[in-house]
Coordinates of C-alpha atoms and ligand atoms in Angstrom, one line a residue:
X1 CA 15.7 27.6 10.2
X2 CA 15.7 29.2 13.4
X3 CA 13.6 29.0 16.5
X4 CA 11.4 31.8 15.0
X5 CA 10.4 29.1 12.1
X6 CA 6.3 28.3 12.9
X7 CA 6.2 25.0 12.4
X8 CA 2.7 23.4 11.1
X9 CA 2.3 19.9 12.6
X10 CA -0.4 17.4 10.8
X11 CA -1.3 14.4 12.4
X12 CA -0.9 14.2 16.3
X13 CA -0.8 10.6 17.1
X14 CA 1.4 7.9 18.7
X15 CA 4.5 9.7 17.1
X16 CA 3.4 12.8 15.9
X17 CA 2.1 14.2 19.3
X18 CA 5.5 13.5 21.1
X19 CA 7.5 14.5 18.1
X20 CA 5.5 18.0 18.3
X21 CA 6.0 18.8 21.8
X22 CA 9.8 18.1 21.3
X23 CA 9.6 20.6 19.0
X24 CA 7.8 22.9 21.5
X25 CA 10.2 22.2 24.2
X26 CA 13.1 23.6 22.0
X27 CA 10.8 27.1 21.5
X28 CA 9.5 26.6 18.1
X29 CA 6.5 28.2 17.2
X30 CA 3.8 25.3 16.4
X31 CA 0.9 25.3 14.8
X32 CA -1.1 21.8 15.3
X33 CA -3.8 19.9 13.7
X34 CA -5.1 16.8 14.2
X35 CA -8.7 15.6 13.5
X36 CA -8.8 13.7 16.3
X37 CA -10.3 16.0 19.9
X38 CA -8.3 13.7 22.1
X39 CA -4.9 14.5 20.3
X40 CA -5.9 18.0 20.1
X41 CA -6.1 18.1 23.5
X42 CA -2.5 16.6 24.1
X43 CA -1.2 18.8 21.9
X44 CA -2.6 21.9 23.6
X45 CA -1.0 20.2 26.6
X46 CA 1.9 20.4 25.6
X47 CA 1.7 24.0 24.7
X48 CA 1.2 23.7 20.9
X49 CA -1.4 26.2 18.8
X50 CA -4.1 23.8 17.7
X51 CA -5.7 25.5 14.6
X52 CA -9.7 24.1 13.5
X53 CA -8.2 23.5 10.1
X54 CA -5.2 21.9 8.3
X55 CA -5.0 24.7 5.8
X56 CA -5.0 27.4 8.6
X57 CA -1.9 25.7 10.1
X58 CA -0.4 25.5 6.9
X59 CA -1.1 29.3 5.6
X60 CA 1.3 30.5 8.7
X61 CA 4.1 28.7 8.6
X62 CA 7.8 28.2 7.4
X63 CA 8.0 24.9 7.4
X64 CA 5.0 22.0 7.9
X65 CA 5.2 18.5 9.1
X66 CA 3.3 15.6 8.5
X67 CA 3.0 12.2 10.6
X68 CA -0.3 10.1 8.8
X69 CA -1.1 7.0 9.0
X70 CA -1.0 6.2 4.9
X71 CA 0.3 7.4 1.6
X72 CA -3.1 8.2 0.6
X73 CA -3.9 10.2 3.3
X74 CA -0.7 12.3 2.5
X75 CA -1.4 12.9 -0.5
X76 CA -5.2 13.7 0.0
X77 CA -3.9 16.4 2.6
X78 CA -1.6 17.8 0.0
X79 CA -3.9 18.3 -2.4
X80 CA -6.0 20.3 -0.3
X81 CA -3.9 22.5 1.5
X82 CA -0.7 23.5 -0.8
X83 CA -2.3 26.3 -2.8
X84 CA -3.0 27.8 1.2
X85 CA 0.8 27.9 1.7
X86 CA 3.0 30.3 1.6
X87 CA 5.0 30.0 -2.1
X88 CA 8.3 28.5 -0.9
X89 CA 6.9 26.5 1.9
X90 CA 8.8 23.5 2.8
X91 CA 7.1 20.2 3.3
X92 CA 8.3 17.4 5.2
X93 CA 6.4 14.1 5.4
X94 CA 7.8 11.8 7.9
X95 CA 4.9 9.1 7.8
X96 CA 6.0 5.6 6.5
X97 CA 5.0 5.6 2.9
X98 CA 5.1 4.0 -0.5
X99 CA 8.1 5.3 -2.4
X100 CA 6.0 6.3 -5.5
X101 CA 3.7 8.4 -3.3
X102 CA 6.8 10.0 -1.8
X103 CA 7.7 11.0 -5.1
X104 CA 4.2 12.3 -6.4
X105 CA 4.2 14.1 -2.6
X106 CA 7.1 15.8 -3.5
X107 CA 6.1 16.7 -7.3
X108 CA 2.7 17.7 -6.1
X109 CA 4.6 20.7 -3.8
X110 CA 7.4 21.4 -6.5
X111 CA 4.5 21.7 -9.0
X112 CA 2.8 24.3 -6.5
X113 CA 5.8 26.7 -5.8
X114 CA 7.0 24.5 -2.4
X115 CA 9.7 22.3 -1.6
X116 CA 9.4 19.0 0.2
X117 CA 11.3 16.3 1.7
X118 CA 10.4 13.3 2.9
X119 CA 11.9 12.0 6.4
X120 CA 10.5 8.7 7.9
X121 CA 11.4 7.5 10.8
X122 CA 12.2 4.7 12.9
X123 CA 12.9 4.1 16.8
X124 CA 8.9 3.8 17.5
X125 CA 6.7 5.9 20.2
X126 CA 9.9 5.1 22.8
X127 CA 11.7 7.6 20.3
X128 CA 9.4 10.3 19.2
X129 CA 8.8 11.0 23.0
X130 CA 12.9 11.0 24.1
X131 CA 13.7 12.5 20.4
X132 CA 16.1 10.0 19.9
X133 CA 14.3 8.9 16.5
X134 CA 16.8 8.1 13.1
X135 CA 15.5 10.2 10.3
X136 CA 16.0 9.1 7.0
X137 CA 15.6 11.9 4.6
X138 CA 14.9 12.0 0.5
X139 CA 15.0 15.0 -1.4
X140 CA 17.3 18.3 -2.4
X141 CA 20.1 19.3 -0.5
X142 CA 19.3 23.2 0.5
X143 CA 16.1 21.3 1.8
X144 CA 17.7 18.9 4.1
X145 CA 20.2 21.7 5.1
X146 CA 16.9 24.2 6.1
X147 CA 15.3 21.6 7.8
X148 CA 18.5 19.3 9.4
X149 CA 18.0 21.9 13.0
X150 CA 14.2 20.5 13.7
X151 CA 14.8 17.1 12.9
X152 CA 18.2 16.9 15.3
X153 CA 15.6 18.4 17.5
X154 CA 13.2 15.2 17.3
X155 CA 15.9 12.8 16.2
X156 CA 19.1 11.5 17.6
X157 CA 21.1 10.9 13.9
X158 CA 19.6 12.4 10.6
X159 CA 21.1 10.4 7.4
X160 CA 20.5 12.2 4.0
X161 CA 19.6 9.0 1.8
X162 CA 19.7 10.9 -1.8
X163 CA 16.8 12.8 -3.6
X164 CA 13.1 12.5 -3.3
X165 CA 11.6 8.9 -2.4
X166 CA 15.2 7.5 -1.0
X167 CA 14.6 8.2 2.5
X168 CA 11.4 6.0 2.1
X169 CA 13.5 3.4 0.4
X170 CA 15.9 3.4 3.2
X171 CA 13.0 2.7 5.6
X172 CA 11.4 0.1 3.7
X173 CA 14.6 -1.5 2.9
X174 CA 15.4 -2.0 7.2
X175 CA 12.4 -3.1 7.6
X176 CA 11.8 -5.8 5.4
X177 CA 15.7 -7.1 6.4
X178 CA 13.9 -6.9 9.8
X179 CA 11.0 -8.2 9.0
X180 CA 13.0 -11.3 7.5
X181 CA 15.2 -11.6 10.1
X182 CA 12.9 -11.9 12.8
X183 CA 11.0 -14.4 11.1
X184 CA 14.5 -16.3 10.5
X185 CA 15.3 -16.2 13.6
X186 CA 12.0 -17.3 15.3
X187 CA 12.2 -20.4 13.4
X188 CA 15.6 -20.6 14.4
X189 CA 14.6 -20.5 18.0
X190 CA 11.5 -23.5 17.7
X191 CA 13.9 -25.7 15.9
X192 CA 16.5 -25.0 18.6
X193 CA 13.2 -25.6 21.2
X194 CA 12.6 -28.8 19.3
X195 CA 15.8 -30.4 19.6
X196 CA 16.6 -29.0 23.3
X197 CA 18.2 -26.2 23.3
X198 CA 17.5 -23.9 25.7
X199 CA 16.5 -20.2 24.8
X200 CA 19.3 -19.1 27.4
X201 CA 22.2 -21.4 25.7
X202 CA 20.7 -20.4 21.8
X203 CA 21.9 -17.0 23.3
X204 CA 24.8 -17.5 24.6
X205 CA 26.3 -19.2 21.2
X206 CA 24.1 -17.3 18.3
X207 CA 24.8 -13.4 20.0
X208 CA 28.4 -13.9 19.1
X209 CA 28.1 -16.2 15.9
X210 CA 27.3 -16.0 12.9
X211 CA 23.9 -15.7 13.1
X212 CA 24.0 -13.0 15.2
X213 CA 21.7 -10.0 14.7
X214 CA 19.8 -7.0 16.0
X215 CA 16.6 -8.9 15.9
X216 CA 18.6 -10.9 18.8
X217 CA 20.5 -9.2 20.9
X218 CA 18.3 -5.9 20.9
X219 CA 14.9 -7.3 20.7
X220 CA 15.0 -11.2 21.5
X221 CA 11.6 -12.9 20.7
X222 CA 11.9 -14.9 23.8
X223 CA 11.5 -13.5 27.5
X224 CA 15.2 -13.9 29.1
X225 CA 18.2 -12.9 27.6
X226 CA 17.1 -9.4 26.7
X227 CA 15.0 -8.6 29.6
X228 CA 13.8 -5.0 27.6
X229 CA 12.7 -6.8 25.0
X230 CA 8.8 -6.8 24.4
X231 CA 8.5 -11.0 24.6
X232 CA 8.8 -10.3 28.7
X233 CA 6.1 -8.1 28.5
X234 CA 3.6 -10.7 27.0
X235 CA 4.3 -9.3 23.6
X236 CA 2.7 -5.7 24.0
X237 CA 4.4 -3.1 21.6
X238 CA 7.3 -2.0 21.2
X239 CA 6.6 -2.2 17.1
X240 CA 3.1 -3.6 16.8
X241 CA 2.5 -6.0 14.0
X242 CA 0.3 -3.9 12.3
X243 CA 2.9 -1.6 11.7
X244 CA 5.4 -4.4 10.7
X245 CA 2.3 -5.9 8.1
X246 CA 2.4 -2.3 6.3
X247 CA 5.9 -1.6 6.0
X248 CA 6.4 -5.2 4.8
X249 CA 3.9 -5.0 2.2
X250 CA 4.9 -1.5 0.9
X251 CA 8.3 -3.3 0.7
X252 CA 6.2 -6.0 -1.5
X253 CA 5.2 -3.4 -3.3
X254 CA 8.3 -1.7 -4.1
X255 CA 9.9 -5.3 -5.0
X256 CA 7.4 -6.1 -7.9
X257 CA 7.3 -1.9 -9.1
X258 CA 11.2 -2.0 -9.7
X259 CA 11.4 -6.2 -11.0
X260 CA 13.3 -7.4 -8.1
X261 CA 13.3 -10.9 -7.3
X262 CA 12.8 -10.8 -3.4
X263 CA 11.2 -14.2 -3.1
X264 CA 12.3 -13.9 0.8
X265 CA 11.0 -10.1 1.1
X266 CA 7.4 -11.4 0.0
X267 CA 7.1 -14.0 1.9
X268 CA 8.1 -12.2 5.1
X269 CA 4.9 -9.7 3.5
X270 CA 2.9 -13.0 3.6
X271 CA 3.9 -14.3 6.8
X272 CA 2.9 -11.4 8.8
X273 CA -0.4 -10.2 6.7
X274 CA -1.2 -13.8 7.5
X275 CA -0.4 -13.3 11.6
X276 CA -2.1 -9.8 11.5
X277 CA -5.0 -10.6 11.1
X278 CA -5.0 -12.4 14.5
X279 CA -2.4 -10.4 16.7
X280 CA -2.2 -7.1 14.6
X281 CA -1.8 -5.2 18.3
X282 CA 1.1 -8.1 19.1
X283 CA 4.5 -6.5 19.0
X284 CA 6.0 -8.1 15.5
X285 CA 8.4 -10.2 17.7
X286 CA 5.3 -12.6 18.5
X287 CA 5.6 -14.3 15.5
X288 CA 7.7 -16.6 17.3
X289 CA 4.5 -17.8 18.8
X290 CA 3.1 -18.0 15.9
X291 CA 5.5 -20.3 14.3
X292 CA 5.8 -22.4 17.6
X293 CA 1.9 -23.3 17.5
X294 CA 2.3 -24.1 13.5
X295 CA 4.9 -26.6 14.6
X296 CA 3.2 -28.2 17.1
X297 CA 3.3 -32.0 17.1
X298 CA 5.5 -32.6 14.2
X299 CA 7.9 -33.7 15.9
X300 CA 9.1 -37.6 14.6
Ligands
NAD401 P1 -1.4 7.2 14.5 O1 -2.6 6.5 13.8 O2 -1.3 7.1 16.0 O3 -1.4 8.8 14.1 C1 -1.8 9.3 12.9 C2 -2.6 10.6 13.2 O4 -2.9 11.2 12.0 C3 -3.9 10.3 13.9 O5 -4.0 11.1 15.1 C4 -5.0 10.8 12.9 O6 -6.1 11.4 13.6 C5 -4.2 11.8 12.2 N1 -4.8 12.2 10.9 C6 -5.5 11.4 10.0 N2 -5.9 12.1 8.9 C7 -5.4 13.4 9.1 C8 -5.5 14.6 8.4 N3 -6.2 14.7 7.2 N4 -5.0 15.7 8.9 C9 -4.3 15.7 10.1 N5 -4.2 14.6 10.9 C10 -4.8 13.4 10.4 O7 -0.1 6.6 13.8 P2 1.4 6.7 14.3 O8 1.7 5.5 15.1 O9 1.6 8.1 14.9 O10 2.2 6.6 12.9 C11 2.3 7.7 12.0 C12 3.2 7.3 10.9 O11 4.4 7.0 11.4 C13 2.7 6.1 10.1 O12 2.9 6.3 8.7 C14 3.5 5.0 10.7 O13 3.7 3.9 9.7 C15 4.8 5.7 11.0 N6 5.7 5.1 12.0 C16 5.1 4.7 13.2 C17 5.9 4.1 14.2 C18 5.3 3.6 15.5 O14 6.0 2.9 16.2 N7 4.0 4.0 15.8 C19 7.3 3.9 14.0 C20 7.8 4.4 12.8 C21 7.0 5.0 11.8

């Protein structure tokens, strides 16, 4: 695709509205739409074409993104605007959804005379604006070749996972590990509290042990060692635990659909529906404090 492509953009928010202007910024033609005046605005900003309707950004372009908040708000907006696209028109959904609505996204455009990939994301709001986000991409391979140049422009690596749905396996699959290992860690951390070692010493031994991991040494749970990390910022996101509570339970979801016995996966989904529904704006990493005021006063 070249710079000529027009580019629909659906769904202007916390990523999609920095992901867009990259796209501006590199001299693609985009045609915006988001519900939503105050994302509109942004987007005119930053020099996109905000169209009144989904289907009028859709009926002029090459190639259309979308960046929703669920699976069944994808597949709502497919529904009503793939018979106004051109035949051929290549969709690309990069929202973080359930792998079986990936698939019916993509059958739903195939059955329509389009072609569609999906591409979530990760790397958070920090990454859509610096287009340094990972793209993990399902679906045919002409498709990812068409559409590799506009993701390197709002990505900094692109991985082609295998056909439609894998790129929201891939997803899922980090983030439950993530999910897991943050809780693992956490409880890690208060047992170290408990028998007195300090945060600063748990460090300095578990960064280069065995139990080292990203959850760690990139985003620490306690203020400190990582000084980036979102625990010396009193927990404000970085990767709020909503987003965390949906990703874990799509990855719940996905467990029981294909008979997989992830006892660990769903109870990281339980853990964290349970803390959402106090600290769902928390970064995820809070859960730490979480487990620390659960453990209070059991000590023998
Ligand atoms: P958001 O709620 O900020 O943005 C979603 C946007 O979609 C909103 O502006 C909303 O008005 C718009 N929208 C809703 N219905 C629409 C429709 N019919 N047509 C056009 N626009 C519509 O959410 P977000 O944080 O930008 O996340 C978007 C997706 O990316 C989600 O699937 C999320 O799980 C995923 N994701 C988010 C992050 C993150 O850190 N925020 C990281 C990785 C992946």
């Amino acid at each position: 695709m070249s710079n000529n492509t027009k580019v629909g953009f659906l769904g202007l928010g916390h990523m999609g509205g920095p992901m867009a202007a990259n796209l501006v910024k590199a001299g693609y033609d985009v045609l915006a739409f988001d519900p939503v005046p105050a994302a509109q605005d942004q987007a005119r900003q930053d020099g996109a074409t905000v169209v009144a309707t989904a289907a009028e950004a859709v009926s002029a372009s090459d190639i259309v993104i979308t960046m929703l908040p669920n699976g069944r708000i994808v597949l709502d907006l497919y529904n009503e605007v793939l018979s106004a696209a051109k035949p051929g028109t290549l969709f690309v959904d990069c929202s973080t959804i359930d792998v079986a609505d990936a698939k019916q996204a993509a059958e739903l455009a195939a059955a329509a005379g389009h072609r569609a990939l999906d591409a979530p994301v990760s790397g958070g709001v920090a990454g859509a604006a610096a287009g340094t986000l990972t793209f993990m991409v399902g679906g045919a391979d002409a498709d990812f070749a068409d559409t590799l140049p506009l993701l390197e422009v709002m990505g900094g690596k692109v991985v082609h996972c295998g056909g439609a749905g894998v790129g929201q396996a891939a997803k899922i699959c980090n983030n439950m590990l993530l999910g897991i290992s943050m809780i693992g860690l956490s409880e890690a951390i208060v047992l170290g509290e408990k028998l007195g070692l300090t945060h600063d010493k748990f460090f300095d031994v578990v960064s280069t042990a065995s139990g080292q991991s990203w959850a760690l040494t990139s985003y620490c749970p306690v203020p400190g060692p990582v000084p980036t990390s979102p625990a010396n910022n009193d927990y404000k996101p970085g990767f709020a635990t909503a987003l965390m509570n949906k990703d874990l339970g799509l990855a719940a979801n996905a467990l029981r659909a294909n008979g997989v016995d992830g006892q660990i996966g769903q109870l990281a989904a339980d853990i964290y529906n349970r803390f959402n529904q106090d600290e769902a704006g928390k970064d995820f990493s809070a859960i730490v404090t979480d487990i620390r005021k659960r453990s209070e006063g059991e000590t023998k």
